[in-house]
Amino acid sequence: MLPVLSFVLPVYNERDNVEKILAEIETFYREKLSDRFGLEVLFVDDGSTDGSAQVLKALAGQRDHIQVVVFSRNFGHQAAISAGYKYARGAAVVAMDSDLQHPVAAVEEMIERWQEGCDVVYAVRDSNQVGFFKGLCSRAFYRIFNLLSQTDILPGGADFRLVSRKVVDALNELPERCRFIRGLIPWLGFSSAKVAYTPRPRASGEPKYGFFKSLGLGITALTSFSIAPLRASLVLGALFMLISIVYLVYSTIAWLAGGVLIRGWTSIMALIVLTQGLTLLVFGIQAEYLAKIVMETKRRPEYVVCEVIEQAGADAVEPVSDVGPGEVSGPGGEMPGSSRGAPG
Ligand code: UDP
Ligand code: MG
């Protein structure tokens, strides 16, 4: 039997995009891969409220190679990709967005690198389509991340990549719940390569990563991969203690010498405000790590699955047949849906 190539696509309110991205994948597969690989397309519906799940279920009913995992609510992009890696069965898994920003054509080169022996192939943006402010924040984030953590991530990497079965298994073994997959994959190691791609504008629908959501992801990423902010608080605390000792010595000497201490009012106020701010900042940083510990110790799953729709013979992923949307492939047409809980 041919080795299977899995495509994992997180979906959050992408009703008008899923059919288009599926058609792209299928065309690409038919033209370039069908003689060498079986195909699996795994959509993870991350609690969409626009009827995306219904569209996906209908598509899965028409084709053997589609699997749909439906979350009970919105758990976030990283959780959706994690679930994709848990459920995918392929010898290699390609994760990409379902809004058509990631061109399927780039996958051809990714497969070549994988066949040459690379276990991870990153697709990296060759141009910045994201707008000035988002681009600026993104560059700043990658700089800070790579400076503070021992794991380096590729700027412009996004979550468009191919990983081999070995990497998927290693990733699925990791016990942590708060996952920043873009960092976990380089952390795992393995040989890697990169392939450039030109992002396209989102086909339709709204981008889901606003400023605050991106900032949240950035903080999760930093606190998962680096304790440098905690160390920085220690260093800052020590520095300010030193400054206060020097100031204390100075004021004592000034007092002994009969100097007019009231003249120091401004500097005292400045110091109070500064140290108060610093204390709060340090508390805030510690609170981020504390929150992470709380979340991890609860041991709640990263996501909850309410439905899994897969083909009847789950192991038999056949090469895609020539069907267009609306047609039904195979006898019986409708594939039976099965339900199971969150994996792990
Ligand atoms: N997405 C998701 N859950 C979310 C937000 C986004 O599954 O809570 C999916 C979304 O449907 C898309 C991908 O993640 O397939 C990337 O999201 P988006 O295009 O909004 O991000 P951007 O390209 O703006 O960074
Ligand atoms: Mg997008």
mmCIF file of C-alpha atoms and ligand atoms in Angstrom:
data_model
loop_
_atom_site.group_PDB
_atom_site.id
_atom_site.type_symbol
_atom_site.label_atom_id
_atom_site.label_comp_id
_atom_site.label_asym_id
_atom_site.label_seq_id
_atom_site.Cartn_x
_atom_site.Cartn_y
_atom_site.Cartn_z
ATOM 1 C CA MET A 1 0.000 0.000 0.000
ATOM 2 C CA LEU A 2 1.155 3.537 -0.707
ATOM 3 C CA PRO A 3 2.378 5.670 2.196
ATOM 4 C CA VAL A 4 -0.208 8.239 3.234
ATOM 5 C CA LEU A 5 0.302 11.972 3.227
ATOM 6 C CA SER A 6 -1.919 13.787 5.739
ATOM 7 C CA PHE A 7 -3.018 17.389 5.483
ATOM 8 C CA VAL A 8 -4.111 18.946 8.774
ATOM 9 C CA LEU A 9 -6.270 22.056 8.536
ATOM 10 C CA PRO A 10 -7.566 23.991 11.552
ATOM 11 C CA VAL A 11 -10.920 25.578 10.812
ATOM 12 C CA TYR A 12 -12.555 28.379 12.734
ATOM 13 C CA ASN A 13 -15.407 30.037 10.893
ATOM 14 C CA GLU A 14 -14.083 29.299 7.398
ATOM 15 C CA ARG A 15 -17.346 28.158 5.798
ATOM 16 C CA ASP A 16 -16.572 29.719 2.422
ATOM 17 C CA ASN A 17 -12.963 28.567 2.361
ATOM 18 C CA VAL A 18 -12.976 24.882 3.231
ATOM 19 C CA GLU A 19 -14.319 23.660 -0.074
ATOM 20 C CA LYS A 20 -11.816 25.808 -1.988
ATOM 21 C CA ILE A 21 -8.796 24.642 -0.022
ATOM 22 C CA LEU A 22 -9.964 21.044 -0.311
ATOM 23 C CA ALA A 23 -10.309 21.406 -4.085
ATOM 24 C CA GLU A 24 -6.766 22.833 -4.238
ATOM 25 C CA ILE A 25 -5.364 19.972 -2.219
ATOM 26 C CA GLU A 26 -7.188 17.372 -4.294
ATOM 27 C CA THR A 27 -6.098 18.863 -7.609
ATOM 28 C CA PHE A 28 -2.530 19.117 -6.394
ATOM 29 C CA TYR A 29 -2.682 15.540 -5.145
ATOM 30 C CA ARG A 30 -4.084 14.189 -8.400
ATOM 31 C CA GLU A 31 -1.525 16.003 -10.512
ATOM 32 C CA LYS A 32 1.597 15.489 -8.430
ATOM 33 C CA LEU A 33 1.267 12.790 -5.819
ATOM 34 C CA SER A 34 -1.367 10.173 -6.536
ATOM 35 C CA ASP A 35 1.103 7.684 -8.015
ATOM 36 C CA ARG A 36 3.278 7.766 -4.899
ATOM 37 C CA PHE A 37 1.004 8.490 -1.934
ATOM 38 C CA GLY A 38 -2.391 7.925 -0.412
ATOM 39 C CA LEU A 39 -4.205 11.041 0.783
ATOM 40 C CA GLU A 40 -5.802 12.019 4.060
ATOM 41 C CA VAL A 41 -7.284 15.460 4.632
ATOM 42 C CA LEU A 42 -8.016 16.099 8.272
ATOM 43 C CA PHE A 43 -10.086 19.131 9.179
ATOM 44 C CA VAL A 44 -10.263 20.178 12.807
ATOM 45 C CA ASP A 45 -13.301 22.337 13.415
ATOM 46 C CA ASP A 46 -12.355 24.558 16.325
ATOM 47 C CA GLY A 47 -15.857 25.398 17.526
ATOM 48 C CA SER A 48 -16.946 27.310 14.420
ATOM 49 C CA THR A 49 -20.250 29.147 14.728
ATOM 50 C CA ASP A 50 -20.816 29.809 11.022
ATOM 51 C CA GLY A 51 -21.784 26.285 9.985
ATOM 52 C CA SER A 52 -18.275 25.234 8.882
ATOM 53 C CA ALA A 53 -18.712 21.895 10.667
ATOM 54 C CA GLN A 54 -21.838 21.114 8.627
ATOM 55 C CA VAL A 55 -20.029 21.924 5.395
ATOM 56 C CA LEU A 56 -17.136 19.690 6.481
ATOM 57 C CA LYS A 57 -19.438 16.825 7.408
ATOM 58 C CA ALA A 58 -21.137 17.059 4.027
ATOM 59 C CA LEU A 59 -17.744 16.984 2.287
ATOM 60 C CA ALA A 60 -16.650 14.004 4.394
ATOM 61 C CA GLY A 61 -19.818 12.219 3.328
ATOM 62 C CA GLN A 62 -18.758 12.554 -0.297
ATOM 63 C CA ARG A 63 -15.167 11.445 -0.027
ATOM 64 C CA ASP A 64 -13.247 8.650 1.584
ATOM 65 C CA HIS A 65 -10.107 10.579 2.311
ATOM 66 C CA ILE A 66 -11.579 13.235 4.596
ATOM 67 C CA GLN A 67 -11.582 13.059 8.349
ATOM 68 C CA VAL A 68 -13.263 15.706 10.484
ATOM 69 C CA VAL A 69 -12.622 16.275 14.168
ATOM 70 C CA VAL A 70 -15.145 18.634 15.731
ATOM 71 C CA PHE A 71 -14.306 20.412 18.992
ATOM 72 C CA SER A 72 -17.005 21.079 21.569
ATOM 73 C CA ARG A 73 -16.136 24.809 21.490
ATOM 74 C CA ASN A 74 -13.365 27.135 20.377
ATOM 75 C CA PHE A 75 -10.070 26.026 21.938
ATOM 76 C CA GLY A 76 -7.700 27.966 19.703
ATOM 77 C CA HIS A 77 -5.492 27.449 16.692
ATOM 78 C CA GLN A 78 -2.683 25.637 18.568
ATOM 79 C CA ALA A 79 -5.133 23.187 20.148
ATOM 80 C CA ALA A 80 -6.649 22.494 16.732
ATOM 81 C CA ILE A 81 -3.237 21.736 15.233
ATOM 82 C CA SER A 82 -2.383 19.527 18.225
ATOM 83 C CA ALA A 83 -5.550 17.532 17.635
ATOM 84 C CA GLY A 84 -4.641 17.279 13.962
ATOM 85 C CA TYR A 85 -1.292 15.741 14.864
ATOM 86 C CA LYS A 86 -3.026 13.339 17.283
ATOM 87 C CA TYR A 87 -5.546 12.092 14.745
ATOM 88 C CA ALA A 88 -3.485 12.163 11.545
ATOM 89 C CA ARG A 89 -2.346 8.763 10.335
ATOM 90 C CA GLY A 90 0.038 9.729 7.545
ATOM 91 C CA ALA A 91 3.720 8.904 7.142
ATOM 92 C CA ALA A 92 4.145 12.672 6.881
ATOM 93 C CA VAL A 93 1.785 15.400 8.054
ATOM 94 C CA VAL A 94 1.440 18.810 6.439
ATOM 95 C CA ALA A 95 -0.200 21.451 8.637
ATOM 96 C CA MET A 96 -1.564 24.519 6.889
ATOM 97 C CA ASP A 97 -4.230 27.201 7.334
ATOM 98 C CA SER A 98 -7.610 26.738 5.761
ATOM 99 C CA ASP A 99 -8.024 30.354 4.600
ATOM 100 C CA LEU A 100 -5.943 29.718 1.435
ATOM 101 C CA GLN A 101 -3.086 31.943 2.607
ATOM 102 C CA HIS A 102 -0.759 28.962 2.442
ATOM 103 C CA PRO A 103 -0.331 27.826 -1.179
ATOM 104 C CA VAL A 104 -0.572 24.050 -1.652
ATOM 105 C CA ALA A 105 1.999 24.282 -4.459
ATOM 106 C CA ALA A 106 4.752 24.819 -1.866
ATOM 107 C CA VAL A 107 4.073 21.322 -0.521
ATOM 108 C CA GLU A 108 5.725 19.725 -3.548
ATOM 109 C CA GLU A 109 9.139 21.055 -2.554
ATOM 110 C CA MET A 110 8.442 20.219 1.096
ATOM 111 C CA ILE A 111 7.843 16.597 0.127
ATOM 112 C CA GLU A 112 11.087 16.561 -1.842
ATOM 113 C CA ARG A 113 13.035 17.754 1.208
ATOM 114 C CA TRP A 114 11.286 15.137 3.337
ATOM 115 C CA GLN A 115 12.137 12.382 0.849
ATOM 116 C CA GLU A 116 15.742 13.530 0.950
ATOM 117 C CA GLY A 117 15.730 12.743 4.652
ATOM 118 C CA CYS A 118 14.541 15.865 6.502
ATOM 119 C CA ASP A 119 12.075 15.157 9.282
ATOM 120 C CA VAL A 120 10.831 18.730 9.536
ATOM 121 C CA VAL A 121 10.303 21.034 6.575
ATOM 122 C CA TYR A 122 9.273 24.587 7.430
ATOM 123 C CA ALA A 123 7.514 26.764 4.906
ATOM 124 C CA VAL A 124 8.765 30.295 5.425
ATOM 125 C CA ARG A 125 7.126 33.477 4.091
ATOM 126 C CA ASP A 126 9.296 35.210 1.507
ATOM 127 C CA SER A 127 7.334 38.428 1.733
ATOM 128 C CA ASN A 128 5.343 40.169 4.359
ATOM 129 C CA GLN A 129 1.684 40.359 3.488
ATOM 130 C CA VAL A 130 0.536 41.049 6.988
ATOM 131 C CA GLY A 131 0.568 44.843 7.130
ATOM 132 C CA PHE A 132 3.057 47.208 8.746
ATOM 133 C CA PHE A 133 2.024 46.979 12.396
ATOM 134 C CA LYS A 134 1.477 43.218 12.490
ATOM 135 C CA GLY A 135 4.765 42.712 10.637
ATOM 136 C CA LEU A 136 6.585 44.933 13.129
ATOM 137 C CA CYS A 137 5.115 43.087 16.131
ATOM 138 C CA SER A 138 5.878 39.736 14.532
ATOM 139 C CA ARG A 139 9.520 40.660 13.889
ATOM 140 C CA ALA A 140 9.869 42.016 17.434
ATOM 141 C CA PHE A 141 8.389 38.808 18.824
ATOM 142 C CA TYR A 142 10.773 36.514 16.939
ATOM 143 C CA ARG A 143 13.736 38.687 17.985
ATOM 144 C CA ILE A 144 12.769 38.606 21.660
ATOM 145 C CA PHE A 145 11.898 34.909 21.577
ATOM 146 C CA ASN A 146 15.162 33.882 19.971
ATOM 147 C CA LEU A 147 17.115 36.140 22.331
ATOM 148 C CA LEU A 148 15.504 34.799 25.487
ATOM 149 C CA SER A 149 14.971 31.136 24.743
ATOM 150 C CA GLN A 150 17.431 28.437 23.869
ATOM 151 C CA THR A 151 15.146 27.165 21.128
ATOM 152 C CA ASP A 152 15.353 29.223 17.962
ATOM 153 C CA ILE A 153 12.336 29.598 15.749
ATOM 154 C CA LEU A 154 12.316 30.778 12.168
ATOM 155 C CA PRO A 155 10.859 34.260 11.676
ATOM 156 C CA GLY A 156 7.881 34.083 9.338
ATOM 157 C CA GLY A 157 7.493 30.373 10.017
ATOM 158 C CA ALA A 158 3.789 30.398 10.930
ATOM 159 C CA ASP A 159 2.173 26.966 11.246
ATOM 160 C CA PHE A 160 2.789 25.794 7.695
ATOM 161 C CA ARG A 161 5.139 22.805 7.783
ATOM 162 C CA LEU A 162 5.623 19.176 6.976
ATOM 163 C CA VAL A 163 6.721 16.761 9.679
ATOM 164 C CA SER A 164 7.547 13.080 9.451
ATOM 165 C CA ARG A 165 5.759 10.384 11.460
ATOM 166 C CA LYS A 166 8.738 10.266 13.852
ATOM 167 C CA VAL A 167 8.258 13.932 14.730
ATOM 168 C CA VAL A 168 4.476 13.602 15.053
ATOM 169 C CA ASP A 169 4.900 10.708 17.493
ATOM 170 C CA ALA A 170 7.509 12.599 19.513
ATOM 171 C CA LEU A 171 5.259 15.680 19.622
ATOM 172 C CA ASN A 172 2.266 13.632 20.735
ATOM 173 C CA GLU A 173 4.353 12.208 23.575
ATOM 174 C CA LEU A 174 5.001 15.642 25.105
ATOM 175 C CA PRO A 175 2.935 15.937 28.281
ATOM 176 C CA GLU A 176 2.380 19.692 28.443
ATOM 177 C CA ARG A 177 -1.037 21.209 27.843
ATOM 178 C CA CYS A 178 -0.256 24.810 26.925
ATOM 179 C CA ARG A 179 1.341 24.217 23.576
ATOM 180 C CA PHE A 180 3.227 26.568 21.336
ATOM 181 C CA ILE A 181 3.830 24.159 18.493
ATOM 182 C CA ARG A 182 6.008 26.547 16.521
ATOM 183 C CA GLY A 183 8.506 26.285 19.401
ATOM 184 C CA LEU A 184 7.955 22.656 20.368
ATOM 185 C CA ILE A 185 8.926 21.318 16.953
ATOM 186 C CA PRO A 186 12.363 22.970 16.862
ATOM 187 C CA TRP A 187 12.755 21.992 20.529
ATOM 188 C CA LEU A 188 12.288 18.328 19.556
ATOM 189 C CA GLY A 189 15.290 18.548 17.269
ATOM 190 C CA PHE A 190 15.457 16.305 14.159
ATOM 191 C CA SER A 191 16.891 17.347 10.839
ATOM 192 C CA SER A 192 15.098 20.249 9.232
ATOM 193 C CA ALA A 193 14.940 22.273 6.046
ATOM 194 C CA LYS A 194 13.019 25.295 4.893
ATOM 195 C CA VAL A 195 11.106 26.106 1.775
ATOM 196 C CA ALA A 196 10.070 29.631 0.797
ATOM 197 C CA TYR A 197 6.502 30.502 -0.135
ATOM 198 C CA THR A 198 4.630 33.656 -1.003
ATOM 199 C CA PRO A 199 1.558 34.049 1.181
ATOM 200 C CA ARG A 200 -1.681 34.965 -0.516
ATOM 201 C CA PRO A 201 -4.362 37.217 0.902
ATOM 202 C CA ARG A 202 -7.024 35.437 2.962
ATOM 203 C CA ALA A 203 -9.670 34.168 0.522
ATOM 204 C CA SER A 204 -12.672 35.244 2.578
ATOM 205 C CA GLY A 205 -13.773 35.634 6.168
ATOM 206 C CA GLU A 206 -12.058 37.500 8.976
ATOM 207 C CA PRO A 207 -8.538 36.919 10.347
ATOM 208 C CA LYS A 208 -8.879 35.556 13.878
ATOM 209 C CA TYR A 209 -5.590 36.780 15.235
ATOM 210 C CA GLY A 210 -6.115 40.318 16.458
ATOM 211 C CA PHE A 211 -3.534 42.200 18.497
ATOM 212 C CA PHE A 212 -4.535 40.827 21.896
ATOM 213 C CA LYS A 213 -4.848 37.212 20.771
ATOM 214 C CA SER A 214 -1.415 37.406 19.152
ATOM 215 C CA LEU A 215 -0.007 39.034 22.294
ATOM 216 C CA GLY A 216 -1.501 36.194 24.368
ATOM 217 C CA LEU A 217 0.101 33.605 22.111
ATOM 218 C CA GLY A 218 3.395 35.494 22.345
ATOM 219 C CA ILE A 219 3.316 35.491 26.169
ATOM 220 C CA THR A 220 2.408 31.777 26.229
ATOM 221 C CA ALA A 221 5.296 31.128 23.868
ATOM 222 C CA LEU A 222 7.833 33.077 25.905
ATOM 223 C CA THR A 223 6.820 31.677 29.268
ATOM 224 C CA SER A 224 6.813 28.126 27.869
ATOM 225 C CA PHE A 225 10.270 28.377 26.430
ATOM 226 C CA SER A 226 12.218 30.726 28.624
ATOM 227 C CA ILE A 227 12.696 31.546 32.289
ATOM 228 C CA ALA A 228 14.774 34.575 31.328
ATOM 229 C CA PRO A 229 12.004 37.010 32.407
ATOM 230 C CA LEU A 230 12.102 35.468 35.905
ATOM 231 C CA ARG A 231 15.866 35.804 35.977
ATOM 232 C CA ALA A 232 15.551 39.384 34.751
ATOM 233 C CA SER A 233 13.284 40.178 37.714
ATOM 234 C CA LEU A 234 15.922 38.805 40.046
ATOM 235 C CA VAL A 235 18.633 40.905 38.423
ATOM 236 C CA LEU A 236 16.450 44.027 38.432
ATOM 237 C CA GLY A 237 15.506 43.431 42.064
ATOM 238 C CA ALA A 238 19.165 43.095 43.019
ATOM 239 C CA LEU A 239 20.066 46.224 41.061
ATOM 240 C CA PHE A 240 17.392 48.289 42.762
ATOM 241 C CA MET A 241 18.418 47.006 46.155
ATOM 242 C CA LEU A 242 21.939 48.161 45.433
ATOM 243 C CA ILE A 243 20.670 51.577 44.393
ATOM 244 C CA SER A 244 18.621 51.874 47.594
ATOM 245 C CA ILE A 245 21.603 50.917 49.738
ATOM 246 C CA VAL A 246 23.705 53.588 48.068
ATOM 247 C CA TYR A 247 20.901 56.101 48.547
ATOM 248 C CA LEU A 248 20.493 55.108 52.199
ATOM 249 C CA VAL A 249 24.199 55.606 52.836
ATOM 250 C CA TYR A 250 24.069 58.956 51.062
ATOM 251 C CA SER A 251 21.062 60.196 53.074
ATOM 252 C CA THR A 252 22.562 59.019 56.356
ATOM 253 C CA ILE A 253 25.762 60.864 55.630
ATOM 254 C CA ALA A 254 23.787 63.936 54.544
ATOM 255 C CA TRP A 255 21.763 63.777 57.762
ATOM 256 C CA LEU A 256 24.892 63.415 59.899
ATOM 257 C CA ALA A 257 26.465 66.346 58.097
ATOM 258 C CA GLY A 258 23.332 68.383 58.858
ATOM 259 C CA GLY A 259 22.200 68.642 55.243
ATOM 260 C CA VAL A 260 18.623 69.624 54.429
ATOM 261 C CA LEU A 261 17.063 66.338 53.507
ATOM 262 C CA ILE A 262 13.759 67.802 52.312
ATOM 263 C CA ARG A 263 15.617 68.846 49.156
ATOM 264 C CA GLY A 264 15.565 65.202 48.085
ATOM 265 C CA TRP A 265 11.771 65.069 47.768
ATOM 266 C CA THR A 266 11.688 64.731 43.998
ATOM 267 C CA SER A 267 14.250 61.972 43.909
ATOM 268 C CA ILE A 268 12.459 60.127 46.724
ATOM 269 C CA MET A 269 9.156 60.350 44.875
ATOM 270 C CA ALA A 270 10.816 59.223 41.639
ATOM 271 C CA LEU A 271 12.348 56.251 43.399
ATOM 272 C CA ILE A 272 9.070 55.275 45.073
ATOM 273 C CA VAL A 273 7.147 55.408 41.813
ATOM 274 C CA LEU A 274 9.865 53.560 39.952
ATOM 275 C CA THR A 275 10.282 50.797 42.490
ATOM 276 C CA GLN A 276 6.521 50.385 42.852
ATOM 277 C CA GLY A 277 6.229 49.999 39.092
ATOM 278 C CA LEU A 278 9.104 47.589 39.082
ATOM 279 C CA THR A 279 7.584 45.527 41.904
ATOM 280 C CA LEU A 280 4.321 45.240 40.026
ATOM 281 C CA LEU A 281 6.133 44.286 36.853
ATOM 282 C CA VAL A 282 8.047 41.567 38.668
ATOM 283 C CA PHE A 283 4.835 40.306 40.270
ATOM 284 C CA GLY A 284 3.191 40.322 36.857
ATOM 285 C CA ILE A 285 5.960 38.246 35.331
ATOM 286 C CA GLN A 286 5.821 35.778 38.209
ATOM 287 C CA ALA A 287 2.037 35.634 37.923
ATOM 288 C CA GLU A 288 2.366 34.554 34.277
ATOM 289 C CA TYR A 289 4.479 31.579 35.301
ATOM 290 C CA LEU A 290 2.243 30.853 38.274
ATOM 291 C CA ALA A 291 -0.790 30.859 35.978
ATOM 292 C CA LYS A 292 0.997 28.410 33.723
ATOM 293 C CA ILE A 293 1.653 26.099 36.687
ATOM 294 C CA VAL A 294 -2.011 26.338 37.742
ATOM 295 C CA MET A 295 -3.192 25.506 34.228
ATOM 296 C CA GLU A 296 -0.796 22.583 33.899
ATOM 297 C CA THR A 297 -1.527 21.110 37.330
ATOM 298 C CA LYS A 298 -5.249 20.984 36.597
ATOM 299 C CA ARG A 299 -4.356 18.501 33.890
ATOM 300 C CA ARG A 300 -7.362 19.408 31.827
ATOM 301 C CA PRO A 301 -7.062 18.346 28.206
ATOM 302 C CA GLU A 302 -5.989 20.925 25.679
ATOM 303 C CA TYR A 303 -9.294 20.484 23.857
ATOM 304 C CA VAL A 304 -12.505 18.478 24.002
ATOM 305 C CA VAL A 305 -13.708 16.596 20.947
ATOM 306 C CA CYS A 306 -17.431 16.233 20.461
ATOM 307 C CA GLU A 307 -17.437 14.333 17.186
ATOM 308 C CA VAL A 308 -15.068 12.523 14.852
ATOM 309 C CA ILE A 309 -16.139 11.745 11.330
ATOM 310 C CA GLU A 310 -13.870 9.312 9.611
ATOM 311 C CA GLN A 311 -14.122 6.771 6.908
ATOM 312 C CA ALA A 312 -15.374 3.301 7.803
ATOM 313 C CA GLY A 313 -12.113 1.409 7.132
ATOM 314 C CA ALA A 314 -9.992 3.835 9.107
ATOM 315 C CA ASP A 315 -6.671 2.307 8.065
ATOM 316 C CA ALA A 316 -7.400 2.128 4.388
ATOM 317 C CA VAL A 317 -6.623 5.558 3.023
ATOM 318 C CA GLU A 318 -7.011 5.133 -0.701
ATOM 319 C CA PRO A 319 -5.826 7.447 -3.436
ATOM 320 C CA VAL A 320 -8.428 10.130 -4.134
ATOM 321 C CA SER A 321 -11.016 9.376 -6.767
ATOM 322 C CA ASP A 322 -12.072 11.894 -9.365
ATOM 323 C CA VAL A 323 -15.095 13.507 -7.747
ATOM 324 C CA GLY A 324 -16.213 17.059 -7.773
ATOM 325 C CA PRO A 325 -18.158 18.792 -4.992
ATOM 326 C CA GLY A 326 -21.721 17.505 -4.788
ATOM 327 C CA GLU A 327 -20.920 14.089 -6.189
ATOM 328 C CA VAL A 328 -20.828 11.016 -4.031
ATOM 329 C CA SER A 329 -17.976 8.553 -4.199
ATOM 330 C CA GLY A 330 -18.140 4.900 -3.305
ATOM 331 C CA PRO A 331 -21.117 2.707 -2.572
ATOM 332 C CA GLY A 332 -23.551 4.012 -0.023
ATOM 333 C CA GLY A 333 -22.235 7.574 -0.296
ATOM 334 C CA GLU A 334 -22.629 8.773 3.281
ATOM 335 C CA MET A 335 -19.801 7.666 5.487
ATOM 336 C CA PRO A 336 -20.817 6.596 8.943
ATOM 337 C CA GLY A 337 -19.630 9.032 11.619
ATOM 338 C CA SER A 338 -18.082 7.720 14.767
ATOM 339 C CA SER A 339 -17.648 9.514 18.019
ATOM 340 C CA ARG A 340 -14.885 9.265 20.523
ATOM 341 C CA GLY A 341 -13.588 11.452 23.305
ATOM 342 C CA ALA A 342 -10.433 13.539 23.409
ATOM 343 C CA PRO A 343 -7.380 11.430 22.802
ATOM 344 C CA GLY A 344 -4.672 10.878 25.374
HETATM 345 N N1 UDP B 1 -8.024 29.172 13.646
HETATM 346 C C1 UDP B 1 -8.479 28.211 14.528
HETATM 347 N N2 UDP B 1 -8.878 28.605 15.775
HETATM 348 C C2 UDP B 1 -8.826 29.903 16.189
HETATM 349 C C3 UDP B 1 -8.313 30.866 15.277
HETATM 350 C C4 UDP B 1 -7.918 30.464 14.019
HETATM 351 O O1 UDP B 1 -8.556 27.029 14.193
HETATM 352 O O2 UDP B 1 -9.211 30.180 17.330
HETATM 353 C C5 UDP B 1 -7.595 28.744 12.292
HETATM 354 C C6 UDP B 1 -8.196 29.549 11.147
HETATM 355 O O3 UDP B 1 -9.419 29.017 10.708
HETATM 356 C C7 UDP B 1 -7.101 29.443 10.077
HETATM 357 C C8 UDP B 1 -5.822 29.382 10.907
HETATM 358 O O4 UDP B 1 -6.218 28.957 12.213
HETATM 359 O O5 UDP B 1 -7.222 28.261 9.338
HETATM 360 C C9 UDP B 1 -5.091 30.705 10.983
HETATM 361 O O6 UDP B 1 -5.964 31.710 11.447
HETATM 362 P P1 UDP B 1 -5.995 33.158 10.797
HETATM 363 O O7 UDP B 1 -5.978 33.041 9.317
HETATM 364 O O8 UDP B 1 -7.123 33.908 11.401
HETATM 365 O O9 UDP B 1 -4.626 33.749 11.318
HETATM 366 P P2 UDP B 1 -3.641 34.748 10.531
HETATM 367 O O10 UDP B 1 -3.405 34.152 9.166
HETATM 368 O O11 UDP B 1 -4.345 36.050 10.468
HETATM 369 O O12 UDP B 1 -2.418 34.758 11.381
HETATM 370 MG MG MG B 2 -4.750 33.518 7.839
#
